[in-house]
Short mmCIF file of C-alpha atoms in Angstrom, two decimals:
data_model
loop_
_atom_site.label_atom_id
_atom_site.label_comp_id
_atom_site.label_asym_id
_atom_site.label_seq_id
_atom_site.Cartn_x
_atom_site.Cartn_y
_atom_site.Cartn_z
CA UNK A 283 79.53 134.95 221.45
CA UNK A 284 76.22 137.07 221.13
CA UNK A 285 73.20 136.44 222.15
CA UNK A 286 70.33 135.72 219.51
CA UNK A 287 68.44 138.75 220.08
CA UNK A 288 71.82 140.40 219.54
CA UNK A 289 72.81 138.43 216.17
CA UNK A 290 68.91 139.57 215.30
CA UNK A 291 69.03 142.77 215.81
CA UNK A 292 72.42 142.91 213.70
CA UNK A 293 70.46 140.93 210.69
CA UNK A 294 67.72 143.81 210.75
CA UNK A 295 70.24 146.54 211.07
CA UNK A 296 72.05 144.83 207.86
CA UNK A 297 68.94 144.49 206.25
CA UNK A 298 68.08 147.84 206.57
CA UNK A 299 71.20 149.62 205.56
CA UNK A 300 71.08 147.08 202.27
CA UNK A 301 67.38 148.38 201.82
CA UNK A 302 68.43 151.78 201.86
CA UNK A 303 71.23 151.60 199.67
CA UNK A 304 69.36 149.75 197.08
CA UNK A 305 66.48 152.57 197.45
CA UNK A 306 69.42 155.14 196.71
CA UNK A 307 70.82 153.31 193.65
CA UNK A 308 67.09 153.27 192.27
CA UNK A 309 67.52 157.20 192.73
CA UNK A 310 69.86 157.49 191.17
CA UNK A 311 69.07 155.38 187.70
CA UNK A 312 65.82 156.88 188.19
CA UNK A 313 67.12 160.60 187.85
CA UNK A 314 70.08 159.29 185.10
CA UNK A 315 67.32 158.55 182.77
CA UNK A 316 65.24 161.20 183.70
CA UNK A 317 68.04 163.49 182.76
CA UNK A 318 68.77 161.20 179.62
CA UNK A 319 65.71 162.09 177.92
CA UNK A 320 64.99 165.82 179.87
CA UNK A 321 62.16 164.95 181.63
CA UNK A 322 63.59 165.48 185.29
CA UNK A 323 61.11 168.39 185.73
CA UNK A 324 58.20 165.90 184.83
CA UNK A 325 58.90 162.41 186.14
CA UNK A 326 59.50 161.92 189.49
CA UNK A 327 62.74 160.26 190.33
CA UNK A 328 61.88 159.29 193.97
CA UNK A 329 61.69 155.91 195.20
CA UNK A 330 59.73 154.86 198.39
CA UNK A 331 61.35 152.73 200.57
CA UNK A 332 58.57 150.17 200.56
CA UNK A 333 58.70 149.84 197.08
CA UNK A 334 62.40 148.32 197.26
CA UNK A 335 61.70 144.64 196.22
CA UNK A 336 64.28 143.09 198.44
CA UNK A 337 63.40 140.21 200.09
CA UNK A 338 64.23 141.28 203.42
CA UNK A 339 63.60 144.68 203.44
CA UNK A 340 60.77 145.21 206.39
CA UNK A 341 58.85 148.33 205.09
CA UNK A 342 58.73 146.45 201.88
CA UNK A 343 57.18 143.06 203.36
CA UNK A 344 54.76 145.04 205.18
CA UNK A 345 54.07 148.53 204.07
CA UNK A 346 51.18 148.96 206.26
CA UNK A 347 52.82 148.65 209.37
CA UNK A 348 54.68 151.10 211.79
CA UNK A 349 58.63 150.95 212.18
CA UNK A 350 57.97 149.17 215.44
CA UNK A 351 55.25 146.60 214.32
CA UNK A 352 58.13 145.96 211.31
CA UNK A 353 60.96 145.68 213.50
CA UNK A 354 58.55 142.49 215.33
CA UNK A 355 57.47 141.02 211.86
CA UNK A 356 61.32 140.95 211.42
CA UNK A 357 62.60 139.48 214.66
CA UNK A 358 59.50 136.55 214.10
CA UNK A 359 60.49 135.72 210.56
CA UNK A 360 63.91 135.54 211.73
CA UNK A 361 63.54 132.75 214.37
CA UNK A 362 60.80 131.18 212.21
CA UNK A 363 63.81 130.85 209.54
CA UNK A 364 66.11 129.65 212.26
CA UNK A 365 63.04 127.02 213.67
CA UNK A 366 62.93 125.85 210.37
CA UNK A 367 66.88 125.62 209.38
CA UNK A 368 67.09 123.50 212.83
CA UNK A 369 64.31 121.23 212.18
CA UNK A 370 66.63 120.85 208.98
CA UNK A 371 70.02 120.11 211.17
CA UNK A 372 67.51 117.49 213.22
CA UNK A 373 67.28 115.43 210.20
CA UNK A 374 70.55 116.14 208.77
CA UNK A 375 69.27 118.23 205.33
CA UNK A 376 71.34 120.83 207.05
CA UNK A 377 74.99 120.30 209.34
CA UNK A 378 76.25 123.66 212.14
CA UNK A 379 79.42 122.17 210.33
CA UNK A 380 79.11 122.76 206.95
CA UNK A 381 77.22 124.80 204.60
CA UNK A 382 74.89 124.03 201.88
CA UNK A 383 71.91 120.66 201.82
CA UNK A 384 73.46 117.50 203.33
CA UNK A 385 71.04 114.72 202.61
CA UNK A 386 68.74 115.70 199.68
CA UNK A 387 68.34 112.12 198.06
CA UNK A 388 65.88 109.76 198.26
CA UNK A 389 66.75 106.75 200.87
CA UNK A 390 69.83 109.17 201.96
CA UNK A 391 70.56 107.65 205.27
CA UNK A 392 72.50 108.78 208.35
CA UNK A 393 75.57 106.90 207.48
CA UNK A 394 75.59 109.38 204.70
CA UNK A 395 75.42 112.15 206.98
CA UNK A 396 78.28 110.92 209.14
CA UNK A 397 80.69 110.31 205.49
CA UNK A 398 80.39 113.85 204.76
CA UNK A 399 80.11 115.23 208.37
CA UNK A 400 82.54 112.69 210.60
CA UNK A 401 82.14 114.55 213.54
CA UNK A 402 79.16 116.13 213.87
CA UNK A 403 78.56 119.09 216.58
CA UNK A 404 74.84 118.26 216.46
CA UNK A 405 73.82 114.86 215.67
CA UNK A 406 70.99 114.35 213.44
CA UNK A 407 68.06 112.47 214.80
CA UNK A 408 68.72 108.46 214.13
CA UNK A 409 65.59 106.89 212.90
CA UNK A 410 64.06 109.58 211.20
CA UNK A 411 61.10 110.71 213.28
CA UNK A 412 60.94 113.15 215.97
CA UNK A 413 57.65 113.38 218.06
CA UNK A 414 55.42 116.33 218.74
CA UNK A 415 53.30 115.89 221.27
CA UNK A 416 51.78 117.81 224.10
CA UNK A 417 53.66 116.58 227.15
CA UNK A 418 57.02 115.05 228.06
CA UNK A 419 56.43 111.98 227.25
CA UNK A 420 59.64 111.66 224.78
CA UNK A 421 63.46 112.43 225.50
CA UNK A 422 64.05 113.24 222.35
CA UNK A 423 61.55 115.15 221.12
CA UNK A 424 61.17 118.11 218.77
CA UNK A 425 61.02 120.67 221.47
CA UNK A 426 64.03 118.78 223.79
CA UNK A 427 65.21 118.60 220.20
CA UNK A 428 65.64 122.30 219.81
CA UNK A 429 66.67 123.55 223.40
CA UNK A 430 69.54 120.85 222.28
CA UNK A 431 70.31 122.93 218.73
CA UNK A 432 70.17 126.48 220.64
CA UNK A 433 72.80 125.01 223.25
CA UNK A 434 74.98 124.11 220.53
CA UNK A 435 74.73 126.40 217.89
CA UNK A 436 74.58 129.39 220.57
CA UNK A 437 75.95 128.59 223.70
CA UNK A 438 74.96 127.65 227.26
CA UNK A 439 75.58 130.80 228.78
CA UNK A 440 72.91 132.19 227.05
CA UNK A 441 70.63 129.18 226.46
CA UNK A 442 68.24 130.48 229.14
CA UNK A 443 67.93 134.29 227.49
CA UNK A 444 67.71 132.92 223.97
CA UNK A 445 65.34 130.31 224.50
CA UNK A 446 63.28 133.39 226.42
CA UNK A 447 63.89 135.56 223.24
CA UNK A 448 62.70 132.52 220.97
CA UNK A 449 59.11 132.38 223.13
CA UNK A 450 59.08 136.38 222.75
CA UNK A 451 59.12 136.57 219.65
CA UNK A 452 56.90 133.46 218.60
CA UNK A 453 54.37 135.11 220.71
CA UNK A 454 54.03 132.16 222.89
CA UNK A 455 54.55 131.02 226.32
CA UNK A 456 57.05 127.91 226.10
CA UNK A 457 58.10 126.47 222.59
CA UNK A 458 55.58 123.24 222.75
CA UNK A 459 52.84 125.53 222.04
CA UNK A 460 54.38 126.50 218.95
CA UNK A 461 55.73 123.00 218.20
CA UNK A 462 52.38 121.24 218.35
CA UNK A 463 49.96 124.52 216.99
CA UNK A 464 51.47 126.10 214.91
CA UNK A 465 54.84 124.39 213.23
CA UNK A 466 53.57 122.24 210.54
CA UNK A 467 51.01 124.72 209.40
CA UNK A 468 54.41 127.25 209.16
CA UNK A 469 56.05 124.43 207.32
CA UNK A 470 53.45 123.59 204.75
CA UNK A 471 53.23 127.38 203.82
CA UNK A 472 56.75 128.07 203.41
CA UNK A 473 57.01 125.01 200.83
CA UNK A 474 54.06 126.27 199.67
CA UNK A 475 51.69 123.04 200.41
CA UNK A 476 54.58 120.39 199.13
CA UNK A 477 56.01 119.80 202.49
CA UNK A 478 59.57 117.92 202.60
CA UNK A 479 58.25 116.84 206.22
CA UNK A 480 56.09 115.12 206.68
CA UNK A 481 53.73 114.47 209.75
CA UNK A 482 51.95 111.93 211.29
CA UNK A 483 48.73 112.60 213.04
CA UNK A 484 46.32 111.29 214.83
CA UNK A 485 42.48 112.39 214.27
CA UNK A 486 42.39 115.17 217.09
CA UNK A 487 45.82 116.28 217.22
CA UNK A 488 46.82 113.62 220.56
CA UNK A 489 49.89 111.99 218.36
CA UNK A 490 52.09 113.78 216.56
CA UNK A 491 55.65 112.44 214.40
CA UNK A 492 57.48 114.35 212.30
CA UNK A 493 59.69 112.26 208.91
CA UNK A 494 61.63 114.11 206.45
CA UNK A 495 60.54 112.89 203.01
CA UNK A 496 64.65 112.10 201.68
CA UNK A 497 64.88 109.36 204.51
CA UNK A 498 61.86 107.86 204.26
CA UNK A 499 62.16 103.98 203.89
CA UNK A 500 59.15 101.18 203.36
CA UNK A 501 59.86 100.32 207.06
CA UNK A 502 59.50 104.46 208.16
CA UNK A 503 55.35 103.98 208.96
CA UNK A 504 56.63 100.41 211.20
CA UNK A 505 59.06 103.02 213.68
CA UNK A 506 56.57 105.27 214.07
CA UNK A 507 53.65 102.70 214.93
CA UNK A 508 56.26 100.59 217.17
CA UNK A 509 58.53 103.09 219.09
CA UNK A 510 56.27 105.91 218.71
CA UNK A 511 52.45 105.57 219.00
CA UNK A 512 52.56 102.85 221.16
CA UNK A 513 55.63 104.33 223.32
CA UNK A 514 52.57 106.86 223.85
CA UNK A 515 50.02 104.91 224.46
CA UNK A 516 51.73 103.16 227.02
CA UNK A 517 53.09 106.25 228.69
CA UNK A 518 49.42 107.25 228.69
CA UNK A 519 47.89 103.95 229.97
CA UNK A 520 50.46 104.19 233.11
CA UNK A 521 49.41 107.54 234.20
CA UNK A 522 45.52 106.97 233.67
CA UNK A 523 45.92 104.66 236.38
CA UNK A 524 47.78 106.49 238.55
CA UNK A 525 44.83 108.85 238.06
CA UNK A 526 42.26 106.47 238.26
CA UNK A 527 43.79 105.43 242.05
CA UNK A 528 44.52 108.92 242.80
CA UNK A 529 40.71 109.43 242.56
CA UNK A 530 41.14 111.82 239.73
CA UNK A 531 38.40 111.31 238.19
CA UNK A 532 38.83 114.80 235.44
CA UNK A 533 42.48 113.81 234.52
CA UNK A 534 40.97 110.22 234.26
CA UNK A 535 38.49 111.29 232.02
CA UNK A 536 41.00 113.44 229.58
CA UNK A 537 43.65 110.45 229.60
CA UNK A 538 40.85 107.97 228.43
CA UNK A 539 39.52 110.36 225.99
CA UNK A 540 42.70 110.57 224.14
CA UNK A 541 43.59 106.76 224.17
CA UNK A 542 40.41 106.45 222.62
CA UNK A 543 41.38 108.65 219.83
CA UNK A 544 45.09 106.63 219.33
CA UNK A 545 43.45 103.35 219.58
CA UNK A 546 41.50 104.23 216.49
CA UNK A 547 44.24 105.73 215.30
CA UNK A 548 46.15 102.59 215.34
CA UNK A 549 43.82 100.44 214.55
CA UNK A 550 42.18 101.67 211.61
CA UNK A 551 45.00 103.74 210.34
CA UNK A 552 48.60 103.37 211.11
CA UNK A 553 48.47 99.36 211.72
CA UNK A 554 47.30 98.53 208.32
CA UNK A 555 49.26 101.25 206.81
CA UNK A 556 52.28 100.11 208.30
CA UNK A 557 52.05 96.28 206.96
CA UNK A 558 51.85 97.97 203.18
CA UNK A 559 55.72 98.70 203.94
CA UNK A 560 54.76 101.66 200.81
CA UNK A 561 57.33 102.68 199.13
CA UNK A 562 57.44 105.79 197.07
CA UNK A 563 59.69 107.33 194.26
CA UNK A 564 60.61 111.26 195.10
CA UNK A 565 60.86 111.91 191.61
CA UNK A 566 56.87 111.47 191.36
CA UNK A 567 56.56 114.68 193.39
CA UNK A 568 54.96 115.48 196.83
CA UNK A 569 51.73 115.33 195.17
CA UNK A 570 51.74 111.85 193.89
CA UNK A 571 53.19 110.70 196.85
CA UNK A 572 51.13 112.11 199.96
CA UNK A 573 47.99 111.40 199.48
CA UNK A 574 49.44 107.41 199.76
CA UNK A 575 49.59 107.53 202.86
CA UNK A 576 45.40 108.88 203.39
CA UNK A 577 44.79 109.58 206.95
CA UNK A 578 47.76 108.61 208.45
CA UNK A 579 49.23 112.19 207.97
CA UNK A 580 47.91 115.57 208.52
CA UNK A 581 45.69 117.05 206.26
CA UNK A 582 46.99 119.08 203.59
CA UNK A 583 44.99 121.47 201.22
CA UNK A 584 45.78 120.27 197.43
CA UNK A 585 47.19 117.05 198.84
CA UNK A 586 43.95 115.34 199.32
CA UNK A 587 43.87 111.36 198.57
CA UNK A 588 41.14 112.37 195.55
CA UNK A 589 43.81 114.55 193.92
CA UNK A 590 46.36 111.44 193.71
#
């Protein structure tokens, strides 16, 4: 088994040599017509390589750059494609074990995982919501979540160098960063601002849980308010007063700060939200169907409750 920067650096080189045999066959048609109608001494036949409109090909995505800067754009696309396809094998839209979508209907469930994948390698997450939050406050969070997928899908022996290649190229020092800053905004933008997960948030960021829109049920809102948020909040309330006895008075001060944001949270938001038990019909479209849910999930541009 390689390593991911390995399999990487293979996708580029493939990549490359596909973008430079598609530059060569638009050479070629180029000069055939040229010669066709006798112009080859006044239309040039030459193709630049970052005019190649393949989807992949690096000097093409960013023809401003140098080789090197390309050859980085690459390697972060590339693990923000694999982020993305695991977040996807986390809910079970996506199985290691087969190819294709696995659940892609509305109310699919993970019973209907397990009848087309009886055995899965990497089990999909079982009540639909996976936490991002700064912290370890959850076992089975998003970033526990994915060190899980990368032992699986890659190995064990090189779990420690991939998940070091992962932060590399993400720019970041450990993958929580990324998780809480900078995954959701990723996701919105690659489904260009109709997000198939969806996230709850708290007003400052504190609370974080991530649904995927094909299992939601009426009950979804309830799991994340009862083994989620308050999970938290009790997590939260033990270790403010360990600080508060430790004489700790700045950690004190943080700790109360944000339990003061998910009590409002809670109170004004989620807990009422929770007893509508809202149920929503996917064939309505993202954009019906977010803004239901108001301030209960992150903002979105275009998603706004006044555009329902």
């Amino acid at each position: 088994m390689k390593t991911l920067e390995q399999i990487v650096a293979q996708h580029r080189d493939d990549w490359a040599a596909r973008s430079l045999a598609q530059q060569q066959l638009e050479i070629e048609n180029n000069e055939a017509v040229a010669k066709l109608y006798g112009l080859e001494d006044e239309v040039p036949s030459h193709v630049p390589l970052e005019r190649v409109s393949l989807t992949n090909n690096s000097a093409f995505r960013w023809p401003n750059k140098t080789p090197a800067e390309r050859d980085a754009l690459f390697t972060q696309s590339a693990i923000n494609d694999l982020i993305s396809y695991a977040v996807g094998c986390m809910f079970g839209r996506y199985s290691l074990d087969q190819p294709g979508l696995i659940l892609a209907d509305q109310g699919a469930t993970l019973q209907d995982y397990l009848d087309k994948v009886p055995s899965p390698t990497y089990m999909p997450d079982a009540d639909n919501v996976i936490p991002i939050v700064e912290g370890d406050w959850f076992e089975d969070d998003i970033v526990e979540r994915f060190r899980q997928f990368l032992r699986v899908a890659f190995g064990e022996q090189y779990f420690e160098e991939n998940l070091r290649f992962v932060n590399e190229a993400l720019g970041v020092k450990n993958l929580r960063d990324y998780f809480v800053k900078s995954f959701y905004k990723d996701h919105v933008q690659r489904y260009k601002y109709r997000p198939i997960y969806w996230l709850f948030s708290s007003p400052k960021g504190s609370f974080n849980a991530l649904i995927y829109l094909h299992r939601y049920t009426p009950s979804t809102a309830s799991t994340v308010l009862n083994e989620y948020l308050r999970e938290l909040q009790a997590k939260l309330k033990a270790s403010l007063e360990h600080a508060e006895r430790s004489n700790n008075a700045k950690e004190a001060d943080r700790l109360r700060k944000i339990l003061l944001e998910l009590d409002g949270y809670e109170h004004d938001v989620l807990y009422p939200l929770a007893s509508q038990n809202i149920a929503i019909d996917l064939d309505d479209g993202v954009k019906a169907n977010y803004p239901k849910f108001g301030a209960a999930l992150k903002k979105v541009r275009g998603l706004e409750a006044s555009d329902g």
